[in-house]
mmCIF file of C-alpha atoms in Angstrom:
data_model
loop_
_atom_site.group_PDB
_atom_site.id
_atom_site.type_symbol
_atom_site.label_atom_id
_atom_site.label_comp_id
_atom_site.label_asym_id
_atom_site.label_seq_id
_atom_site.Cartn_x
_atom_site.Cartn_y
_atom_site.Cartn_z
ATOM 1 C CA MET A 1120 -15.955 -28.739 24.330
ATOM 2 C CA SER A 1121 -13.000 -26.735 22.538
ATOM 3 C CA ILE A 1122 -12.286 -29.991 19.521
ATOM 4 C CA ILE A 1123 -15.680 -29.363 18.746
ATOM 5 C CA ILE A 1124 -15.270 -25.742 18.445
ATOM 6 C CA ASP A 1125 -11.996 -26.456 16.605
ATOM 7 C CA LEU A 1126 -14.104 -28.896 13.902
ATOM 8 C CA ILE A 1127 -16.874 -26.339 13.716
ATOM 9 C CA PHE A 1128 -14.089 -23.724 12.554
ATOM 10 C CA SER A 1129 -12.486 -26.418 10.494
ATOM 11 C CA GLY A 1130 -15.693 -27.070 8.697
ATOM 12 C CA ILE A 1131 -16.316 -23.061 8.128
ATOM 13 C CA PHE A 1132 -13.184 -22.501 6.889
ATOM 14 C CA GLY A 1133 -13.584 -25.259 4.405
ATOM 15 C CA ALA A 1134 -16.864 -24.089 3.396
ATOM 16 C CA SER A 1135 -15.788 -20.562 2.941
ATOM 17 C CA ALA A 1136 -12.355 -21.497 0.827
ATOM 18 C CA PHE A 1137 -14.614 -23.417 -1.336
ATOM 19 C CA ALA A 1138 -17.105 -20.203 -1.781
ATOM 20 C CA ILE A 1139 -14.190 -18.222 -2.759
ATOM 21 C CA ALA A 1140 -13.069 -20.768 -5.433
ATOM 22 C CA ALA A 1141 -16.271 -20.536 -6.772
ATOM 23 C CA PHE A 1142 -16.894 -16.656 -6.495
ATOM 24 C CA PRO A 1143 -13.494 -15.293 -5.991
ATOM 25 C CA ILE A 1144 -14.265 -12.033 -5.814
ATOM 26 C CA LEU A 1145 -16.110 -12.786 -2.325
ATOM 27 C CA GLY A 1146 -12.584 -13.765 -0.916
ATOM 28 C CA ALA A 1147 -11.144 -10.618 -2.793
ATOM 29 C CA SER A 1148 -13.469 -7.963 -1.287
ATOM 30 C CA LEU A 1149 -12.853 -9.300 2.068
ATOM 31 C CA LEU A 1150 -9.033 -9.379 1.988
ATOM 32 C CA ILE A 1151 -8.878 -5.540 0.491
ATOM 33 C CA VAL A 1152 -11.210 -4.462 3.652
ATOM 34 C CA SER A 1153 -8.844 -6.489 5.940
ATOM 35 C CA SER A 1154 -6.031 -5.249 4.768
ATOM 36 C CA THR A 1155 -7.113 -1.664 6.201
ATOM 37 C CA LEU A 1156 -7.616 -2.900 9.809
ATOM 38 C CA GLU A 1157 -4.472 -4.896 10.604
ATOM 39 C CA THR A 1158 -4.984 -4.389 14.521
ATOM 40 C CA ALA A 1159 -8.404 -6.010 14.389
ATOM 41 C CA VAL A 1160 -8.358 -9.494 16.146
ATOM 42 C CA ILE A 1161 -10.431 -12.211 15.879
ATOM 43 C CA SER A 1162 -10.557 -15.448 17.988
ATOM 44 C CA PHE A 1163 -12.579 -18.532 17.252
ATOM 45 C CA GLY A 1164 -12.158 -21.658 19.470
ATOM 46 C CA SER A 1165 -8.435 -21.994 20.294
ATOM 47 C CA TRP A 1166 -7.452 -20.347 17.110
ATOM 48 C CA GLN A 1167 -7.005 -16.625 17.456
ATOM 49 C CA GLY A 1168 -5.222 -14.102 15.481
ATOM 50 C CA ALA A 1169 -5.100 -10.883 13.513
ATOM 51 C CA LEU A 1170 -8.008 -10.522 10.971
ATOM 52 C CA VAL A 1171 -5.704 -9.934 7.800
ATOM 53 C CA ASP A 1172 -4.376 -12.794 8.348
ATOM 54 C CA GLY A 1173 -7.374 -15.137 8.504
ATOM 55 C CA ALA A 1174 -8.676 -13.071 5.342
ATOM 56 C CA LEU A 1175 -5.421 -13.704 3.432
ATOM 57 C CA ALA A 1176 -5.247 -17.638 4.803
ATOM 58 C CA LEU A 1177 -8.889 -18.472 3.560
ATOM 59 C CA TYR A 1178 -8.640 -16.005 0.179
ATOM 60 C CA LEU A 1179 -5.463 -18.258 -0.590
ATOM 61 C CA ALA A 1180 -6.814 -21.543 0.150
ATOM 62 C CA GLY A 1181 -10.070 -20.448 -2.233
ATOM 63 C CA CYS A 1182 -7.582 -19.473 -4.742
ATOM 64 C CA ALA A 1183 -5.604 -22.819 -4.706
ATOM 65 C CA LEU A 1184 -8.924 -24.687 -4.607
ATOM 66 C CA ARG A 1185 -9.869 -23.059 -7.843
ATOM 67 C CA LEU A 1186 -6.670 -23.707 -9.479
ATOM 68 C CA ILE A 1187 -6.914 -27.516 -8.475
ATOM 69 C CA LEU A 1188 -10.571 -27.362 -9.999
ATOM 70 C CA VAL A 1189 -10.486 -25.111 -12.930
ATOM 71 C CA ARG A 1190 -6.871 -26.269 -14.050
ATOM 72 C CA LYS A 1191 -6.235 -22.977 -16.331
ATOM 73 C CA LYS A 1192 -2.650 -22.559 -17.147
ATOM 74 C CA GLU A 1193 -2.866 -19.213 -17.977
ATOM 75 C CA ILE A 1194 -0.164 -16.823 -16.367
ATOM 76 C CA GLY A 1195 -0.047 -12.915 -16.593
ATOM 77 C CA SER A 1196 2.972 -10.905 -17.090
ATOM 78 C CA PHE A 1197 2.355 -9.506 -13.607
ATOM 79 C CA PHE A 1198 3.623 -13.093 -12.419
ATOM 80 C CA TYR A 1199 6.887 -12.923 -13.234
ATOM 81 C CA PRO A 1200 8.314 -9.554 -11.255
ATOM 82 C CA LEU A 1201 6.275 -11.553 -8.474
ATOM 83 C CA ALA A 1202 8.267 -14.523 -8.853
ATOM 84 C CA ALA A 1203 11.717 -12.729 -8.708
ATOM 85 C CA ILE A 1204 10.862 -11.338 -5.473
ATOM 86 C CA VAL A 1205 9.679 -14.790 -3.995
ATOM 87 C CA PHE A 1206 13.077 -16.210 -5.359
ATOM 88 C CA THR A 1207 15.400 -13.191 -4.400
ATOM 89 C CA GLY A 1208 13.852 -13.420 -0.757
ATOM 90 C CA PHE A 1209 14.270 -17.532 -0.533
ATOM 91 C CA LEU A 1210 17.556 -16.846 -1.780
ATOM 92 C CA SER A 1211 18.846 -14.513 1.033
ATOM 93 C CA VAL A 1212 17.543 -17.061 3.370
ATOM 94 C CA LEU A 1213 20.429 -19.443 2.058
ATOM 95 C CA PHE A 1214 22.951 -16.628 3.237
ATOM 96 C CA CYS A 1215 21.823 -15.514 6.559
ATOM 97 C CA LEU A 1216 22.541 -15.721 9.971
ATOM 98 C CA ASN A 1217 18.942 -17.475 10.900
ATOM 99 C CA PRO A 1218 17.642 -19.322 8.320
ATOM 100 C CA LEU A 1219 14.312 -20.500 10.068
ATOM 101 C CA SER A 1220 13.248 -17.147 11.053
ATOM 102 C CA ALA A 1221 14.133 -15.739 7.694
ATOM 103 C CA ALA A 1222 12.141 -18.619 5.667
ATOM 104 C CA TRP A 1223 9.255 -17.601 8.276
ATOM 105 C CA SER A 1224 9.433 -14.124 6.681
ATOM 106 C CA ALA A 1225 10.403 -15.073 3.005
ATOM 107 C CA PHE A 1226 6.859 -17.449 3.343
ATOM 108 C CA ARG A 1227 5.443 -14.248 4.556
ATOM 109 C CA ILE A 1228 6.673 -12.124 1.530
ATOM 110 C CA THR A 1229 5.376 -15.030 -0.438
ATOM 111 C CA SER A 1230 1.566 -15.207 0.625
ATOM 112 C CA TYR A 1231 1.375 -11.384 0.014
ATOM 113 C CA ALA A 1232 2.886 -11.855 -3.654
ATOM 114 C CA ALA A 1233 0.447 -14.582 -4.085
ATOM 115 C CA ALA A 1234 -2.300 -12.742 -2.921
ATOM 116 C CA ALA A 1235 -1.426 -9.758 -5.385
ATOM 117 C CA TYR A 1236 -1.383 -12.041 -8.006
ATOM 118 C CA PHE A 1237 -4.504 -13.443 -7.323
ATOM 119 C CA PHE A 1238 -6.088 -10.069 -6.579
ATOM 120 C CA SER A 1239 -5.205 -9.103 -9.819
ATOM 121 C CA VAL A 1240 -6.396 -12.089 -12.002
ATOM 122 C CA THR A 1241 -9.889 -11.619 -9.618
ATOM 123 C CA ILE A 1242 -10.750 -8.391 -10.917
ATOM 124 C CA ASN A 1243 -9.247 -8.697 -14.625
ATOM 125 C CA ARG A 1244 -11.764 -11.863 -15.265
ATOM 126 C CA GLN A 1245 -14.249 -10.644 -12.916
ATOM 127 C CA SER A 1246 -14.736 -7.194 -14.238
ATOM 128 C CA LYS A 1247 -15.543 -5.878 -10.506
ATOM 129 C CA ALA A 1248 -12.936 -3.125 -9.900
ATOM 130 C CA GLY A 1249 -15.623 -1.091 -9.673
ATOM 131 C CA TRP A 1250 -16.513 -2.870 -6.815
ATOM 132 C CA ILE A 1251 -13.385 -3.107 -5.174
ATOM 133 C CA LEU A 1252 -12.708 0.680 -5.699
ATOM 134 C CA ALA A 1253 -16.075 1.244 -3.448
ATOM 135 C CA LEU A 1254 -14.749 -0.980 -1.275
ATOM 136 C CA LEU A 1255 -11.625 1.113 -0.922
ATOM 137 C CA PHE A 1256 -13.416 4.344 -0.210
ATOM 138 C CA LEU A 1257 -15.902 2.444 2.136
ATOM 139 C CA SER A 1258 -12.395 1.396 3.784
ATOM 140 C CA ALA A 1259 -10.897 4.676 3.997
ATOM 141 C CA ILE A 1260 -13.953 5.887 5.654
ATOM 142 C CA ILE A 1261 -14.011 3.326 8.509
ATOM 143 C CA SER A 1262 -10.137 4.438 8.998
ATOM 144 C CA ALA A 1263 -11.262 7.902 9.335
ATOM 145 C CA LEU A 1264 -13.772 7.168 11.543
ATOM 146 C CA LEU A 1265 -11.456 5.058 13.582
ATOM 147 C CA SER A 1266 -8.414 7.798 13.579
ATOM 148 C CA ILE A 1267 -11.363 10.548 14.825
ATOM 149 C CA MET A 1268 -11.989 8.248 17.774
ATOM 150 C CA GLN A 1269 -8.368 7.874 18.215
ATOM 151 C CA TRP A 1270 -8.528 11.412 18.499
ATOM 152 C CA VAL A 1271 -10.992 12.408 20.461
ATOM 153 C CA ARG A 1272 -10.596 9.535 23.246
ATOM 154 C CA ALA A 1273 -6.738 11.028 23.551
ATOM 155 C CA ASP A 1274 -5.642 12.610 26.674
ATOM 156 C CA ASP A 1275 -3.776 15.578 24.611
ATOM 157 C CA PRO A 1276 -5.068 15.519 21.075
ATOM 158 C CA SER A 1277 -1.534 17.438 20.310
ATOM 159 C CA LEU A 1278 0.523 14.643 20.941
ATOM 160 C CA ILE A 1279 -1.237 11.603 19.688
ATOM 161 C CA HIS A 1280 -0.461 10.027 16.293
ATOM 162 C CA VAL A 1281 -3.793 8.415 14.872
ATOM 163 C CA SER A 1282 -3.383 5.455 12.785
ATOM 164 C CA GLY A 1283 -6.556 4.619 11.909
ATOM 165 C CA GLY A 1284 -7.068 0.522 11.139
ATOM 166 C CA PHE A 1285 -3.173 0.364 10.306
ATOM 167 C CA SER A 1286 -0.868 -0.903 13.081
ATOM 168 C CA ASP A 1287 2.121 1.840 11.693
ATOM 169 C CA TRP A 1288 1.118 5.619 12.436
ATOM 170 C CA ASN A 1289 3.505 6.590 9.433
ATOM 171 C CA PHE A 1290 1.487 4.338 7.029
ATOM 172 C CA TYR A 1291 -2.064 5.613 7.248
ATOM 173 C CA PRO A 1292 -1.380 9.039 5.394
ATOM 174 C CA ILE A 1293 0.070 7.276 3.046
ATOM 175 C CA PHE A 1294 -2.929 5.022 2.668
ATOM 176 C CA LEU A 1295 -4.939 8.139 2.488
ATOM 177 C CA ALA A 1296 -2.779 9.900 -0.255
ATOM 178 C CA SER A 1297 -2.899 6.562 -2.882
ATOM 179 C CA LEU A 1298 -6.550 6.785 -2.849
ATOM 180 C CA SER A 1299 -6.915 10.373 -3.763
ATOM 181 C CA PRO A 1300 -5.761 9.425 -8.031
ATOM 182 C CA PHE A 1301 -8.969 7.105 -7.550
ATOM 183 C CA TRP A 1302 -11.146 9.865 -5.989
ATOM 184 C CA ILE A 1303 -10.121 12.151 -8.516
ATOM 185 C CA TYR A 1304 -10.751 9.768 -11.473
ATOM 186 C CA GLN A 1305 -14.117 8.541 -9.971
ATOM 187 C CA ALA A 1306 -15.306 12.274 -10.039
ATOM 188 C CA LEU A 1307 -14.398 13.045 -13.544
ATOM 189 C CA ARG A 1308 -16.389 9.682 -14.352
ATOM 190 C CA PHE A 1309 -19.418 10.034 -12.300
ATOM 191 C CA LYS A 1310 -22.695 11.370 -14.329
ATOM 192 C CA HIS A 1311 -22.954 13.937 -11.008
ATOM 193 C CA THR A 1312 -26.260 12.809 -9.581
ATOM 194 C CA ALA A 1313 -27.371 13.692 -6.137
ATOM 195 C CA GLY A 1314 -26.387 10.767 -4.393
ATOM 196 C CA GLU A 1315 -23.064 10.584 -6.167
ATOM 197 C CA THR A 1316 -22.135 14.214 -5.314
ATOM 198 C CA LEU A 1317 -22.900 13.649 -1.751
ATOM 199 C CA PHE A 1318 -20.579 11.108 -1.435
ATOM 200 C CA LEU A 1319 -17.935 12.478 -3.118
ATOM 201 C CA ILE A 1320 -18.090 15.782 -0.638
ATOM 202 C CA PHE A 1321 -18.588 13.317 1.952
ATOM 203 C CA PHE A 1322 -15.521 11.374 0.932
ATOM 204 C CA TYR A 1323 -13.532 14.196 0.653
ATOM 205 C CA LEU A 1324 -14.209 16.019 3.831
ATOM 206 C CA MET A 1325 -13.328 12.260 5.644
ATOM 207 C CA LEU A 1326 -9.882 12.169 3.773
ATOM 208 C CA LEU A 1327 -8.955 16.049 4.705
ATOM 209 C CA LEU A 1328 -10.182 15.662 8.016
ATOM 210 C CA ALA A 1329 -8.350 12.328 8.783
ATOM 211 C CA LEU A 1330 -5.225 13.401 7.414
ATOM 212 C CA GLY A 1331 -5.678 16.886 9.524
ATOM 213 C CA VAL A 1332 -5.187 14.690 12.742
ATOM 214 C CA GLY A 1333 -3.005 11.984 11.290
ATOM 215 C CA SER A 1334 0.963 11.904 11.304
ATOM 216 C CA ARG A 1335 2.082 15.620 10.281
ATOM 217 C CA SER A 1336 5.373 14.701 9.418
ATOM 218 C CA GLY A 1337 4.640 11.472 7.450
ATOM 219 C CA THR A 1338 1.783 13.461 5.473
ATOM 220 C CA ALA A 1339 4.090 16.678 4.851
ATOM 221 C CA ILE A 1340 6.701 14.256 3.259
ATOM 222 C CA VAL A 1341 4.605 12.378 1.333
ATOM 223 C CA VAL A 1342 3.478 15.526 -0.241
ATOM 224 C CA PHE A 1343 6.952 16.765 -0.865
ATOM 225 C CA ALA A 1344 8.006 13.574 -2.091
ATOM 226 C CA TYR A 1345 4.852 13.365 -4.241
ATOM 227 C CA LEU A 1346 5.513 16.614 -5.753
ATOM 228 C CA TRP A 1347 8.919 15.712 -6.533
ATOM 229 C CA MET A 1348 7.949 12.835 -8.141
ATOM 230 C CA ALA A 1349 5.851 14.787 -10.230
ATOM 231 C CA GLY A 1350 8.120 16.914 -11.244
ATOM 232 C CA ALA A 1351 10.576 14.594 -12.315
ATOM 233 C CA GLY A 1352 8.401 13.252 -14.968
ATOM 234 C CA PRO A 1353 6.121 10.327 -14.382
ATOM 235 C CA LEU A 1354 3.218 12.880 -14.138
ATOM 236 C CA LYS A 1355 2.351 15.884 -16.818
ATOM 237 C CA LYS A 1356 2.456 19.570 -15.199
ATOM 238 C CA LYS A 1357 -1.238 19.514 -15.859
ATOM 239 C CA HIS A 1358 -1.914 16.949 -13.399
ATOM 240 C CA MET A 1359 -0.145 18.754 -10.961
ATOM 241 C CA THR A 1360 -3.694 20.055 -9.801
ATOM 242 C CA TRP A 1361 -4.478 15.957 -8.687
ATOM 243 C CA LEU A 1362 -2.280 16.604 -5.631
ATOM 244 C CA LEU A 1363 -4.097 20.392 -4.222
ATOM 245 C CA PRO A 1364 -5.834 18.376 -1.736
ATOM 246 C CA ILE A 1365 -2.810 16.521 -0.240
ATOM 247 C CA VAL A 1366 -0.716 19.670 -0.631
ATOM 248 C CA LEU A 1367 -3.398 21.973 1.131
ATOM 249 C CA VAL A 1368 -3.122 19.290 4.181
ATOM 250 C CA GLY A 1369 0.502 19.345 3.910
ATOM 251 C CA VAL A 1370 0.616 22.957 4.238
ATOM 252 C CA ALA A 1371 -2.188 22.875 7.279
ATOM 253 C CA HIS A 1372 0.543 20.233 8.829
ATOM 254 C CA LEU A 1373 3.365 22.726 8.681
ATOM 255 C CA SER A 1374 1.357 25.641 9.884
ATOM 256 C CA TYR A 1375 0.481 24.000 12.996
ATOM 257 C CA ASN A 1376 3.938 23.286 13.467
ATOM 258 C CA GLY A 1377 4.621 26.841 13.588
ATOM 259 C CA TRP A 1378 6.683 26.753 10.561
ATOM 260 C CA PHE A 1379 4.821 29.804 9.472
ATOM 261 C CA THR A 1380 5.756 32.210 11.961
ATOM 262 C CA SER A 1381 8.475 35.147 12.208
ATOM 263 C CA VAL A 1382 11.276 32.665 12.785
ATOM 264 C CA PRO A 1383 13.518 32.599 9.460
ATOM 265 C CA TRP A 1384 12.599 29.185 7.642
ATOM 266 C CA SER A 1385 16.153 28.212 7.688
ATOM 267 C CA LYS A 1386 16.420 27.937 11.678
ATOM 268 C CA ARG A 1387 13.048 25.768 11.438
ATOM 269 C CA ALA A 1388 14.495 23.559 8.749
ATOM 270 C CA ALA A 1389 17.860 22.993 10.893
ATOM 271 C CA ASP A 1390 16.163 22.619 13.971
ATOM 272 C CA TRP A 1391 13.712 19.736 12.238
ATOM 273 C CA ILE A 1392 17.272 18.424 10.894
ATOM 274 C CA ALA A 1393 18.570 18.361 14.351
ATOM 275 C CA SER A 1394 15.225 16.714 15.976
ATOM 276 C CA PRO A 1395 16.195 13.161 17.678
ATOM 277 C CA ARG A 1396 13.852 11.571 15.270
ATOM 278 C CA MET A 1397 15.291 12.810 12.061
ATOM 279 C CA GLN A 1398 18.860 12.203 13.660
ATOM 280 C CA GLU A 1399 17.693 8.634 14.174
ATOM 281 C CA ARG A 1400 16.402 8.443 10.869
ATOM 282 C CA ALA A 1401 19.303 9.334 9.354
ATOM 283 C CA VAL A 1402 21.707 7.192 11.243
ATOM 284 C CA SER A 1403 19.075 4.129 10.857
ATOM 285 C CA GLY A 1404 19.183 4.881 6.841
ATOM 286 C CA LEU A 1405 22.995 5.211 7.204
ATOM 287 C CA THR A 1406 23.311 1.631 8.730
ATOM 288 C CA ALA A 1407 20.909 0.023 6.397
ATOM 289 C CA LEU A 1408 22.939 1.023 3.391
ATOM 290 C CA ARG A 1409 26.168 -0.184 5.357
ATOM 291 C CA VAL A 1410 24.331 -3.108 5.292
ATOM 292 C CA ALA A 1411 23.526 -3.452 1.738
ATOM 293 C CA THR A 1412 26.922 -2.363 0.637
ATOM 294 C CA GLY A 1413 28.907 -4.856 3.139
ATOM 295 C CA ARG A 1414 26.291 -8.086 1.605
ATOM 296 C CA PRO A 1415 25.718 -6.597 -1.734
ATOM 297 C CA LEU A 1416 24.176 -9.585 -3.575
ATOM 298 C CA PHE A 1417 22.023 -11.602 -0.736
ATOM 299 C CA GLY A 1418 21.721 -8.984 1.806
ATOM 300 C CA ALA A 1419 21.142 -9.921 5.614
ATOM 301 C CA GLY A 1420 18.077 -12.219 5.253
ATOM 302 C CA VAL A 1421 14.208 -11.365 4.792
ATOM 303 C CA GLY A 1422 13.501 -10.114 8.160
ATOM 304 C CA GLN A 1423 16.800 -10.233 9.571
ATOM 305 C CA PHE A 1424 18.029 -6.479 9.521
ATOM 306 C CA ASP A 1425 17.135 -6.328 13.434
ATOM 307 C CA GLU A 1426 19.210 -9.753 14.217
ATOM 308 C CA TYR A 1427 22.181 -8.910 11.984
ATOM 309 C CA ILE A 1428 22.564 -5.307 13.252
ATOM 310 C CA GLU A 1429 22.411 -7.029 16.702
ATOM 311 C CA TRP A 1430 25.129 -9.396 15.892
ATOM 312 C CA ALA A 1431 27.601 -6.937 13.728
ATOM 313 C CA ASN A 1432 26.727 -3.422 15.463
ATOM 314 C CA PRO A 1433 25.309 -4.322 19.133
ATOM 315 C CA ASP A 1434 25.527 -0.464 19.859
ATOM 316 C CA LEU A 1435 23.270 0.185 17.330
ATOM 317 C CA SER A 1436 20.634 -2.204 17.699
ATOM 318 C CA TYR A 1437 18.140 0.162 19.103
ATOM 319 C CA LEU A 1438 18.025 1.394 15.470
ATOM 320 C CA GLY A 1439 16.615 -1.706 13.935
ATOM 321 C CA SER A 1440 12.881 -0.898 14.171
ATOM 322 C CA SER A 1441 13.172 2.231 13.599
ATOM 323 C CA THR A 1442 14.461 1.849 10.064
ATOM 324 C CA GLN A 1443 11.563 3.661 7.489
ATOM 325 C CA SER A 1444 12.376 3.505 4.130
ATOM 326 C CA SER A 1445 11.812 0.380 1.799
ATOM 327 C CA ILE A 1446 13.998 1.764 -0.317
ATOM 328 C CA LEU A 1447 16.908 1.039 1.961
ATOM 329 C CA LEU A 1448 15.618 -2.022 3.580
ATOM 330 C CA ILE A 1449 14.687 -4.092 0.821
ATOM 331 C CA PRO A 1450 18.591 -3.751 -0.438
ATOM 332 C CA ALA A 1451 19.865 -4.352 3.312
ATOM 333 C CA GLU A 1452 18.054 -7.625 3.588
ATOM 334 C CA THR A 1453 17.638 -9.097 0.207
ATOM 335 C CA GLY A 1454 21.080 -7.485 -1.864
ATOM 336 C CA LEU A 1455 20.934 -6.021 -5.021
ATOM 337 C CA LEU A 1456 19.156 -8.956 -6.625
ATOM 338 C CA GLY A 1457 16.066 -8.095 -4.521
ATOM 339 C CA LEU A 1458 15.923 -4.389 -5.177
ATOM 340 C CA PHE A 1459 16.053 -5.075 -8.910
ATOM 341 C CA ALA A 1460 12.993 -7.566 -8.420
ATOM 342 C CA TYR A 1461 11.130 -4.827 -6.532
ATOM 343 C CA VAL A 1462 12.419 -2.477 -9.767
ATOM 344 C CA PHE A 1463 11.065 -4.643 -12.105
ATOM 345 C CA LEU A 1464 7.696 -4.535 -10.567
ATOM 346 C CA ILE A 1465 7.518 -0.910 -10.377
ATOM 347 C CA VAL A 1466 8.876 -0.714 -14.053
ATOM 348 C CA SER A 1467 6.114 -3.555 -15.121
ATOM 349 C CA LEU A 1468 3.393 -1.262 -14.106
ATOM 350 C CA PHE A 1469 4.846 2.119 -15.250
ATOM 351 C CA SER A 1470 4.683 0.433 -18.378
ATOM 352 C CA ILE A 1471 1.527 1.329 -19.359
ATOM 353 C CA SER A 1472 -0.748 -0.070 -22.389
ATOM 354 C CA LYS A 1473 0.917 1.534 -25.775
ATOM 355 C CA LYS A 1474 -1.956 0.260 -27.294
ATOM 356 C CA ARG A 1475 -4.081 3.824 -29.065
ATOM 357 C CA ASP A 1476 -7.904 4.407 -29.507
ATOM 358 C CA VAL A 1477 -8.492 7.503 -31.021
ATOM 359 C CA GLU A 1478 -12.328 7.452 -29.805
ATOM 360 C CA ASN A 1479 -11.651 6.515 -26.163
ATOM 361 C CA GLU A 1480 -7.691 8.287 -25.995
ATOM 362 C CA GLU A 1481 -9.077 10.935 -23.259
ATOM 363 C CA GLN A 1482 -10.351 8.131 -21.113
ATOM 364 C CA LEU A 1483 -7.249 5.991 -21.570
ATOM 365 C CA GLN A 1484 -5.127 9.505 -20.881
ATOM 366 C CA LEU A 1485 -7.528 9.484 -17.467
ATOM 367 C CA LYS A 1486 -6.748 6.154 -16.687
ATOM 368 C CA SER A 1487 -2.923 6.026 -17.522
ATOM 369 C CA THR A 1488 -2.758 9.259 -15.626
ATOM 370 C CA THR A 1489 -4.262 7.697 -12.654
ATOM 371 C CA ILE A 1490 -1.924 4.433 -12.587
ATOM 372 C CA LYS A 1491 0.638 6.590 -12.728
ATOM 373 C CA ALA A 1492 -0.019 9.019 -9.901
ATOM 374 C CA SER A 1493 -0.734 6.113 -7.426
ATOM 375 C CA ILE A 1494 2.468 4.366 -8.298
ATOM 376 C CA SER A 1495 4.322 7.714 -8.108
ATOM 377 C CA ILE A 1496 2.689 8.099 -4.508
ATOM 378 C CA VAL A 1497 3.962 3.996 -3.838
ATOM 379 C CA ILE A 1498 7.540 5.339 -4.948
ATOM 380 C CA ALA A 1499 7.508 8.188 -2.794
ATOM 381 C CA ALA A 1500 6.269 6.198 0.460
ATOM 382 C CA SER A 1501 8.873 3.799 0.168
ATOM 383 C CA LEU A 1502 11.367 6.169 0.626
ATOM 384 C CA ILE A 1503 9.696 7.454 4.006
ATOM 385 C CA CYS A 1504 8.201 4.525 5.123
ATOM 386 C CA VAL A 1505 8.506 0.408 5.368
ATOM 387 C CA ILE A 1506 5.432 -0.273 2.808
ATOM 388 C CA HIS A 1507 6.629 -3.291 1.466
ATOM 389 C CA THR A 1508 5.563 -5.446 4.873
ATOM 390 C CA HIS A 1509 1.722 -4.101 4.366
ATOM 391 C CA LEU A 1510 -0.604 -6.245 2.466
ATOM 392 C CA TYR A 1511 -2.774 -3.416 1.424
ATOM 393 C CA ILE A 1512 0.508 -2.135 -0.842
ATOM 394 C CA TRP A 1513 0.659 -5.592 -2.628
ATOM 395 C CA LEU A 1514 -3.115 -5.304 -2.937
ATOM 396 C CA LEU A 1515 -2.960 -1.827 -4.244
ATOM 397 C CA LEU A 1516 -0.360 -2.917 -6.838
ATOM 398 C CA GLY A 1517 -2.530 -5.907 -8.050
ATOM 399 C CA PHE A 1518 -5.552 -3.428 -8.581
ATOM 400 C CA LEU A 1519 -3.160 -0.872 -10.400
ATOM 401 C CA TYR A 1520 -2.423 -4.220 -12.929
ATOM 402 C CA ALA A 1521 -5.905 -5.276 -13.470
ATOM 403 C CA MET A 1522 -7.209 -1.615 -13.760
ATOM 404 C CA ASP A 1523 -4.319 -1.325 -16.829
ATOM 405 C CA HIS A 1524 -5.134 -4.305 -18.546
ATOM 406 C CA ALA A 1525 -8.921 -4.717 -18.089
ATOM 407 C CA GLY A 1526 -10.249 -3.998 -14.776
ATOM 408 C CA ILE A 1527 -11.662 -0.855 -15.762
ATOM 409 C CA GLN A 1528 -12.405 -0.069 -19.342
ATOM 410 C CA PRO A 1529 -12.730 3.153 -21.084
ATOM 411 C CA VAL A 1530 -15.928 4.370 -22.342
ATOM 412 C CA LYS A 1531 -17.000 6.694 -25.233
ATOM 413 C CA ASN A 1532 -19.084 9.073 -23.391
ATOM 414 C CA ASN A 1533 -17.462 10.341 -19.875
ATOM 415 C CA ASN A 1534 -20.580 12.130 -18.656
ATOM 416 C CA ASN A 1535 -22.305 8.734 -18.684
ATOM 417 C CA SER A 1536 -19.795 6.383 -17.332
ATOM 418 C CA ASN A 1537 -19.381 4.508 -13.939
ATOM 419 C CA LEU A 1538 -16.802 2.540 -12.822
#
């Protein structure tokens, strides 16, 4: 009986792959929603696994079939930084302690990079950026509802860290923060009908409520890191108002933690820095730096940081899983070559089109600011969280690339535009 079920499953998978090959936007839609539901598990016959893994395999199979059937040889510029990341990842496999395990981790990163590239091509050629953005908003609402349910069901709501549909509760506020520039972009482009206004208000309230019951320290760090990135130059000062909702939520988190009391700020800051969690972060970060400097070219191997620490410094092996910074973990695992590859990816996205269109200059500036704000959030998040192991980040980068090049076209009339 199980064999029959497996055969049925294989048939459904194959038919779905052909459907995605014919209509790639179907696979892109399934993948973007699944990427925000990392904890969801599905089973069919003898197969059981994460929903996001199944959606990823299905989407890549459909895209591979489309490449075979269509046989177009066009390669976008987004391909090259992704290829550099994949190359440096597999290069590090040759110089690590456990090549088989590292090769599997490198293969997973490769699948994420491939999904990001195909995602950008799908949105670019299908002109479905507005549909994908609507699905992102829907995913944020679903995650917010899940978070509220987690918070309500907790025995002690003050101690729980909600995570929405993500496996890492630290990543959840980053996901919500990454959508804020798009929410503002959408608000500025809407015709402001009754339905659109209600949607914007509802999404805004859900966003703030979810952030309010999420990770307090994570949200606060994202706020300050994002403000620092904005002040450093990627964003103009007039666009700082875009961050006001997140800033207000961050201040509320600090207030809830008792920062705004009669106790001096210096004392509060000292207690926060001396807390076990922050000390663990500091030691873990220094350990990652030590690995990166000890193996500067190729690192310890993709996904091999924990194993390398256990081998080189057994006393610090407990810190492996607590490493919470992509900007430190990437050079520790793939060396400077890997770090340069990721920097190449971010720089390529920051290289916003230089084309000038006087008639649509305001719209182009709005789109450019939205992209830069989103990338700034990704950069800031990489300082305090391991983000490159989440498929959503890769799809977000693909979406930004498509948005810059052709996904969302500027329009003449701002009041009559729709995404």
